[in-house]
PDB file of N, CA and C in Angstrom:
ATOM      1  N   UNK V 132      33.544  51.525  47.590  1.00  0.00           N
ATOM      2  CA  UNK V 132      32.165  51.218  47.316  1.00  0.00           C
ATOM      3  C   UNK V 132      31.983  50.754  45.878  1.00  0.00           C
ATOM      4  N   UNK V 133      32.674  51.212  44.776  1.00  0.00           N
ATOM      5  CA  UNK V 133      32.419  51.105  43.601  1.00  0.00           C
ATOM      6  C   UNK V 133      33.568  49.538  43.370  1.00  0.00           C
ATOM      7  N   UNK V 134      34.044  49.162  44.009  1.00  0.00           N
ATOM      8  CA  UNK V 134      34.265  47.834  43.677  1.00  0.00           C
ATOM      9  C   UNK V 134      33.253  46.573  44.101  1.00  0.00           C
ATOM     10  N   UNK V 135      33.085  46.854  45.051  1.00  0.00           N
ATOM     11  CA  UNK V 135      31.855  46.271  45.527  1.00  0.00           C
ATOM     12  C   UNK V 135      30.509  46.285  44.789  1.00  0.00           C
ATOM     13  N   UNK V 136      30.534  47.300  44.359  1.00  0.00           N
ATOM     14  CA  UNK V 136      28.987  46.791  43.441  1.00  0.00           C
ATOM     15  C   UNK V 136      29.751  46.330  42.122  1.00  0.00           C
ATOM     16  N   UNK V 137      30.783  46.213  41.863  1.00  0.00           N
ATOM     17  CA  UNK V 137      31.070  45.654  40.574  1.00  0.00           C
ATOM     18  C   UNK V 137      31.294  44.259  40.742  1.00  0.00           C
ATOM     19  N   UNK V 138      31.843  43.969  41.600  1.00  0.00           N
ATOM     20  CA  UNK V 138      31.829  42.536  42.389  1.00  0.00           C
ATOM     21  C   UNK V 138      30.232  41.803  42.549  1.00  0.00           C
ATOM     22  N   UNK V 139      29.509  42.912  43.254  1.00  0.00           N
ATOM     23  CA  UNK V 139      27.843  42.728  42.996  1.00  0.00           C
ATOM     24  C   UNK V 139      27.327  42.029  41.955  1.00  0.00           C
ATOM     25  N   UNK V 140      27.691  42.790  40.572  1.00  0.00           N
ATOM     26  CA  UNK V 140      27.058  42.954  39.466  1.00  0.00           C
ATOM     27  C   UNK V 140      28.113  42.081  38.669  1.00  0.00           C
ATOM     28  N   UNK V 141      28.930  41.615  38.777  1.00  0.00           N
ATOM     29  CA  UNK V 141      29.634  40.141  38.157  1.00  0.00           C
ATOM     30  C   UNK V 141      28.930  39.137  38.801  1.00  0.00           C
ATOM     31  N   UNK V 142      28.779  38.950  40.006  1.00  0.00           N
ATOM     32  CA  UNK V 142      28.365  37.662  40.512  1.00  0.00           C
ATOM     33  C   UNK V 142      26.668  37.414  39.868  1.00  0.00           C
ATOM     34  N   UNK V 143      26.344  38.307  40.002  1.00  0.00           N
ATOM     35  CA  UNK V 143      24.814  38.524  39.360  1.00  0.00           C
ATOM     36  C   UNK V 143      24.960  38.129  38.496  1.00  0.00           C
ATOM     37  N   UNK V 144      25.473  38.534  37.137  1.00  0.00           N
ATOM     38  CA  UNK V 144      25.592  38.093  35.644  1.00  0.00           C
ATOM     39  C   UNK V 144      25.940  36.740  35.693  1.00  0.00           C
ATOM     40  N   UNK V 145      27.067  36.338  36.346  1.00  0.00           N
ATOM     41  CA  UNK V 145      27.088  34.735  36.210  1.00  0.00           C
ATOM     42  C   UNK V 145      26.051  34.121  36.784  1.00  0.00           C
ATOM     43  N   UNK V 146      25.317  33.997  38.223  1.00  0.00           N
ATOM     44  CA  UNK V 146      24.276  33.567  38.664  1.00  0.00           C
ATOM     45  C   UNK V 146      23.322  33.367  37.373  1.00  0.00           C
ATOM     46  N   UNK V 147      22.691  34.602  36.424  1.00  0.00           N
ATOM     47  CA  UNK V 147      21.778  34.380  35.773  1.00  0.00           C
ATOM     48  C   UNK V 147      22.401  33.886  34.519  1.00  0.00           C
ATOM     49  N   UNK V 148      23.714  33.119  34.303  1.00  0.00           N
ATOM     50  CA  UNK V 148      23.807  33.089  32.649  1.00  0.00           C
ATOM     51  C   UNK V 148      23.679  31.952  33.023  1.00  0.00           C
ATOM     52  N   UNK V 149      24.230  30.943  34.544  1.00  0.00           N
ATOM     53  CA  UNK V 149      24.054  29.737  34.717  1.00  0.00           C
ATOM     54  C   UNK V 149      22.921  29.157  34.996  1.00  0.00           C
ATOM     55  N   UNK V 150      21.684  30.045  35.339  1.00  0.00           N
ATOM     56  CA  UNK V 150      20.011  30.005  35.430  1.00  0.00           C
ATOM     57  C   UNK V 150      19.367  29.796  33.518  1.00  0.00           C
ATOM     58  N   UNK V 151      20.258  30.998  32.842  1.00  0.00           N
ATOM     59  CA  UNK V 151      19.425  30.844  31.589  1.00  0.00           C
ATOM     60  C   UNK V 151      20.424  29.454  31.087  1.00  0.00           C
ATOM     61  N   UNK V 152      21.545  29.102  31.059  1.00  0.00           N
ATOM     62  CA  UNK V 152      21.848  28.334  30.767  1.00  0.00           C
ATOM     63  C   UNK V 152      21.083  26.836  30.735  1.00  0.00           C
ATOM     64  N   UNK V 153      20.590  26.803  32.547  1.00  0.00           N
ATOM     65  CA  UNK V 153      19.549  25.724  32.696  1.00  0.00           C
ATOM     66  C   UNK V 153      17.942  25.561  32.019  1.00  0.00           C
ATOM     67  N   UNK V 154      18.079  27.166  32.100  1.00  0.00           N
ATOM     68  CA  UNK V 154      16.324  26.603  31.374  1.00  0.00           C
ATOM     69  C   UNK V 154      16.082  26.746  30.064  1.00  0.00           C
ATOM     70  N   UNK V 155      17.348  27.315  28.811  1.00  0.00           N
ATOM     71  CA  UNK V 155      17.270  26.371  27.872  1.00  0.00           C
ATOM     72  C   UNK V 155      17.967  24.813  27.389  1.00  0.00           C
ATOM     73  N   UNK V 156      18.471  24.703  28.249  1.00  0.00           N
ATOM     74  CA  UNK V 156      18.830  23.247  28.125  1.00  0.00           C
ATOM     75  C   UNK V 156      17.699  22.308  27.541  1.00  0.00           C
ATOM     76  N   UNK V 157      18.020  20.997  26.921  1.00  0.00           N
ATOM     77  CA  UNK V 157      17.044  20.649  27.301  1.00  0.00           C
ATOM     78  C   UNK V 157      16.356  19.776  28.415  1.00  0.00           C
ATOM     79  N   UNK V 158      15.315  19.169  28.861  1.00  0.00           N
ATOM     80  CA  UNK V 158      15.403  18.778  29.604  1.00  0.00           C
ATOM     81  C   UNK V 158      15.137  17.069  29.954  1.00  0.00           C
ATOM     82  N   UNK V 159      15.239  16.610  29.131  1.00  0.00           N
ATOM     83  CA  UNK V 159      15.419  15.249  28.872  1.00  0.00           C
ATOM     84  C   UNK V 159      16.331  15.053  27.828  1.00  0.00           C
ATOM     85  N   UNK V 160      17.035  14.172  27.601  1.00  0.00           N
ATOM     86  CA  UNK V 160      18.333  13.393  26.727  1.00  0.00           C
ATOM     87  C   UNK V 160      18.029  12.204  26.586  1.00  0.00           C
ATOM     88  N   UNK V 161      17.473  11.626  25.573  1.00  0.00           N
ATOM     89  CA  UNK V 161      17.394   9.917  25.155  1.00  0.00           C
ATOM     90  C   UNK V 161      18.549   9.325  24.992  1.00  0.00           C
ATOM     91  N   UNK V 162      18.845   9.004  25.257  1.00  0.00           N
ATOM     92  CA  UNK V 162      20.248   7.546  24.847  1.00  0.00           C
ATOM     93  C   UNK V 162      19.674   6.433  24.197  1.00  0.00           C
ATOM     94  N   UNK V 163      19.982   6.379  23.122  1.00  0.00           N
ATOM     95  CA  UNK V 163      20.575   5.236  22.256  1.00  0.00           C
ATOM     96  C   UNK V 163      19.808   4.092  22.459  1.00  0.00           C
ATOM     97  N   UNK V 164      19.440   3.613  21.572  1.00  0.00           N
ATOM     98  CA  UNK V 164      18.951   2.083  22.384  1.00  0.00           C
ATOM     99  C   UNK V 164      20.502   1.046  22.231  1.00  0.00           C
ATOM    100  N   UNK V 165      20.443   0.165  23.412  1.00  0.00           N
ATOM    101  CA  UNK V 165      21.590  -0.724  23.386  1.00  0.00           C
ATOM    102  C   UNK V 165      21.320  -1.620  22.906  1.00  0.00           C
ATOM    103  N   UNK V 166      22.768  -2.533  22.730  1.00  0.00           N
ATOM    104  CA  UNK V 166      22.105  -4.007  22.109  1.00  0.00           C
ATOM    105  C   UNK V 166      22.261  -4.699  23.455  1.00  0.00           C
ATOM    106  N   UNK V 167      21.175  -5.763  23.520  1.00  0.00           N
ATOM    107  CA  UNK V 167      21.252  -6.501  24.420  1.00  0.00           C
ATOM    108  C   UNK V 167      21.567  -7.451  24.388  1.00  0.00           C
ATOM    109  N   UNK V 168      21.878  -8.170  23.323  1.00  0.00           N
ATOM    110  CA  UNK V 168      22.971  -9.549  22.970  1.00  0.00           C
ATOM    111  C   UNK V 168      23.259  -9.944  21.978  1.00  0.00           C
ATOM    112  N   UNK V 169      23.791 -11.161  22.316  1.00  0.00           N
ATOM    113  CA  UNK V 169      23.747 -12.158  20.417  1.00  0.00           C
ATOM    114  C   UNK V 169      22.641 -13.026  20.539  1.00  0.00           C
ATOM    115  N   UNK V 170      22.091 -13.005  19.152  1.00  0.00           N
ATOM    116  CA  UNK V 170      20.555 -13.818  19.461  1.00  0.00           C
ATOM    117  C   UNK V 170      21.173 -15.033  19.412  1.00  0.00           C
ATOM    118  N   UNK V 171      22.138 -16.048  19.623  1.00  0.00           N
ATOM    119  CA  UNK V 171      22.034 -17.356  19.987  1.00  0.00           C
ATOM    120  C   UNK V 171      22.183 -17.279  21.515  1.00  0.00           C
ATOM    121  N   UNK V 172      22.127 -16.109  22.161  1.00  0.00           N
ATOM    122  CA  UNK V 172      22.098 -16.521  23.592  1.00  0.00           C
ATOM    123  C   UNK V 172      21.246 -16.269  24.030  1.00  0.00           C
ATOM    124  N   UNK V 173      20.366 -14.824  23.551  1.00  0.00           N
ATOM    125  CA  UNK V 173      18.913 -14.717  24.077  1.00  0.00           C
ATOM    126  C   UNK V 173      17.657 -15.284  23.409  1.00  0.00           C
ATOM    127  N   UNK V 174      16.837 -16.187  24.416  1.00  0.00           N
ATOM    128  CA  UNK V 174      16.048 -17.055  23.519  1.00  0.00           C
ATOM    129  C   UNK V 174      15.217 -16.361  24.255  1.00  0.00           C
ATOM    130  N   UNK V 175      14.602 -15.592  25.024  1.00  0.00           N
ATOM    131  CA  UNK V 175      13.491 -14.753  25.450  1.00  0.00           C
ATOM    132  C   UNK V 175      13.820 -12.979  25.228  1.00  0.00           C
ATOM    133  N   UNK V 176      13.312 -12.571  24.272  1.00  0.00           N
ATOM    134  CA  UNK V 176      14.008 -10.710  24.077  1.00  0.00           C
ATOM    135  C   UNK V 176      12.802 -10.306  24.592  1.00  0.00           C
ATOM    136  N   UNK V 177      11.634 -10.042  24.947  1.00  0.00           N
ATOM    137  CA  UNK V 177      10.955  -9.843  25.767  1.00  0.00           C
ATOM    138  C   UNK V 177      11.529  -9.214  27.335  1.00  0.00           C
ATOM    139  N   UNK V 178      11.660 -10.480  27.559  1.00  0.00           N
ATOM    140  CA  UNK V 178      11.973 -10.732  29.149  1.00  0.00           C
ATOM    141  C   UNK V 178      13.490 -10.197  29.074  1.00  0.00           C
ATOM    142  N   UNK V 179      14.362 -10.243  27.992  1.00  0.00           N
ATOM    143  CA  UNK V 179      15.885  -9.269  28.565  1.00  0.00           C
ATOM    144  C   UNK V 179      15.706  -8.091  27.813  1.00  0.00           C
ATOM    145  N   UNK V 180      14.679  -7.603  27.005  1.00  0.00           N
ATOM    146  CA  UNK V 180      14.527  -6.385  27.053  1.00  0.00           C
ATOM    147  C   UNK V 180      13.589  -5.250  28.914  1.00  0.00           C
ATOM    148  N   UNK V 181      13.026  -6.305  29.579  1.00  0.00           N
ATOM    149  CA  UNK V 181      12.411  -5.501  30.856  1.00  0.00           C
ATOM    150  C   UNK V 181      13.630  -5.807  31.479  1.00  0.00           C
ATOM    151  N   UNK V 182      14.350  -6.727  31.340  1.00  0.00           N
ATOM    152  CA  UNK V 182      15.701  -6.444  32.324  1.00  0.00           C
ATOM    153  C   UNK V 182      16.725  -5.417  32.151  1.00  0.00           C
ATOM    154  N   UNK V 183      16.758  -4.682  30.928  1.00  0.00           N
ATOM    155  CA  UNK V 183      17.082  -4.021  30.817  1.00  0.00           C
ATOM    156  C   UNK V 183      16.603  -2.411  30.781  1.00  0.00           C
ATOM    157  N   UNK V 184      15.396  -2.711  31.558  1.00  0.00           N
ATOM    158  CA  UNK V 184      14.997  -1.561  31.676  1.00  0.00           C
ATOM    159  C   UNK V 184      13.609  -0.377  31.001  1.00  0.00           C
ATOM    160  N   UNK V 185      13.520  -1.702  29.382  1.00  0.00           N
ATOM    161  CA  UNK V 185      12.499  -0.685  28.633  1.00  0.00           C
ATOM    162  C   UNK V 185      11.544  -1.258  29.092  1.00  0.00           C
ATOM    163  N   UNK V 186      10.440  -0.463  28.434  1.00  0.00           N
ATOM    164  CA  UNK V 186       9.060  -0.497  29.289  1.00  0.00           C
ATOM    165  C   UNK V 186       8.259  -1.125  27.845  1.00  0.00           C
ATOM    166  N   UNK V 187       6.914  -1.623  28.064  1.00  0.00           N
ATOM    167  CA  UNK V 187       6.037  -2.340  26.846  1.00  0.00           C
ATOM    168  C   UNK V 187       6.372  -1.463  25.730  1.00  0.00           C
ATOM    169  N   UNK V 188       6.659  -2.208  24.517  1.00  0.00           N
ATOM    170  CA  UNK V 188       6.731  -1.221  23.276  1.00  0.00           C
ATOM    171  C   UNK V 188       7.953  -0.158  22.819  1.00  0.00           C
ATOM    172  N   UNK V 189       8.719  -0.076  24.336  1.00  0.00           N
ATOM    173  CA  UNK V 189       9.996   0.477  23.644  1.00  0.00           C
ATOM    174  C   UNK V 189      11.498  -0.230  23.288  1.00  0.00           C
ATOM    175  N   UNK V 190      10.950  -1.622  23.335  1.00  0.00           N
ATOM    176  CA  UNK V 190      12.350  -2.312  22.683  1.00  0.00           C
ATOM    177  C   UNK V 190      11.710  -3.038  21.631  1.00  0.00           C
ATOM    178  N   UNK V 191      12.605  -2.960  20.667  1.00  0.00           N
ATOM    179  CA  UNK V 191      12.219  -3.559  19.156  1.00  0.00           C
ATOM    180  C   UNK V 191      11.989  -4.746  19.141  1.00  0.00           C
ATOM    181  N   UNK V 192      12.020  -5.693  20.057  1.00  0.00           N
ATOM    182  CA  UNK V 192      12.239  -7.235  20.292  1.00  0.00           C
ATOM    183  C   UNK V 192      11.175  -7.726  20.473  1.00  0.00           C
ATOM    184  N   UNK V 193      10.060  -6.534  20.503  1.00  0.00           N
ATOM    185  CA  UNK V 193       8.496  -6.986  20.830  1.00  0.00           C
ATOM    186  C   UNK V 193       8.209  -7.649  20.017  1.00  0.00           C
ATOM    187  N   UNK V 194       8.173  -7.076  18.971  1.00  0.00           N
ATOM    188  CA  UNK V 194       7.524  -7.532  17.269  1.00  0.00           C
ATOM    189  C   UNK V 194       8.456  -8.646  16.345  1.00  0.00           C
ATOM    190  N   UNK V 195       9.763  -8.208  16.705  1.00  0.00           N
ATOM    191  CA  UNK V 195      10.506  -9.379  15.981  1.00  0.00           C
ATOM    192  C   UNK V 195      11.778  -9.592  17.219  1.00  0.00           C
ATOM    193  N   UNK V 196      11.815 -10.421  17.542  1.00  0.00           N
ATOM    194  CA  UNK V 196      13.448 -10.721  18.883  1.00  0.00           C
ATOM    195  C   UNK V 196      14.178 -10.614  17.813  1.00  0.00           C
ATOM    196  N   UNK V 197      14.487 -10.963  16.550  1.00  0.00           N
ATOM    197  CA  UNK V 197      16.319 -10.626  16.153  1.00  0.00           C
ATOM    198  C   UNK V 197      16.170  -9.657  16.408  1.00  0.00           C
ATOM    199  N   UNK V 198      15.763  -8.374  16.595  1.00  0.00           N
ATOM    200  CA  UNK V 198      16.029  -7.049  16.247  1.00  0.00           C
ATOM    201  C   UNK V 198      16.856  -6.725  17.555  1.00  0.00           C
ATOM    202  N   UNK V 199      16.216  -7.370  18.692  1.00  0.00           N
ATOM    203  CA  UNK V 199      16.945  -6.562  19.833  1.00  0.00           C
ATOM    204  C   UNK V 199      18.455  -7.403  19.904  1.00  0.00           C
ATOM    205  N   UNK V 200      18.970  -8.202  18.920  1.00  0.00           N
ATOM    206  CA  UNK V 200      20.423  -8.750  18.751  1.00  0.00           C
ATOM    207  C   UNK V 200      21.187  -8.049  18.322  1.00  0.00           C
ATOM    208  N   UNK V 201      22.483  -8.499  18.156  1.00  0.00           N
ATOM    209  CA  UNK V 201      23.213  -7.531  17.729  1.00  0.00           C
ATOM    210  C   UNK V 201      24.057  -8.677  16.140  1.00  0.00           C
ATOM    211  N   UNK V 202      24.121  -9.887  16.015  1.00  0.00           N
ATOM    212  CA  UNK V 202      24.717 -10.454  15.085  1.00  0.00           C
ATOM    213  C   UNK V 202      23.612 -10.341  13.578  1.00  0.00           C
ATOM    214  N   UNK V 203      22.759  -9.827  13.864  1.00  0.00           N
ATOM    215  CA  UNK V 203      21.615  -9.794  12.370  1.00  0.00           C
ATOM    216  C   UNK V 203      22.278  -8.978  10.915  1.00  0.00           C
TER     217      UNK V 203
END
């Protein structure tokens, strides 16, 4: 009997260290912004910044296109 609840009471402890583990994690991770080219090939950074995924205002290419290059 007394292995059995020790067996119990291990599995328990890991269950909850891999529970607290998750809920301080955090829970979003940003990555990096990428480069999305060499500016002699992208003549619209606008339009290959939504192809790549960012949304209005989160690629630098809004305000100035060299920025979203990578040869500047």
């Amino acid at each position: 009997m007394k292995i059995n609840c020790k067996t119990g009471f291990m599995s328990f402890l890991m269950i909850a260290s891999v529970l607290i583990i998750f809920l301080v994690a955090p829970e979003k991770v940003e990555a990096e912004p990428q480069c999305i080219g060499l500016c002699g090939m992208i003549f619209d950074c606008p339009t290959a910044c939504i192809r790549m995924g960012y949304q209005s205002g989160q690629c630098v290419g809004w305000e100035n296109p060299d920025q979203c290059c990578c040869d500047h």
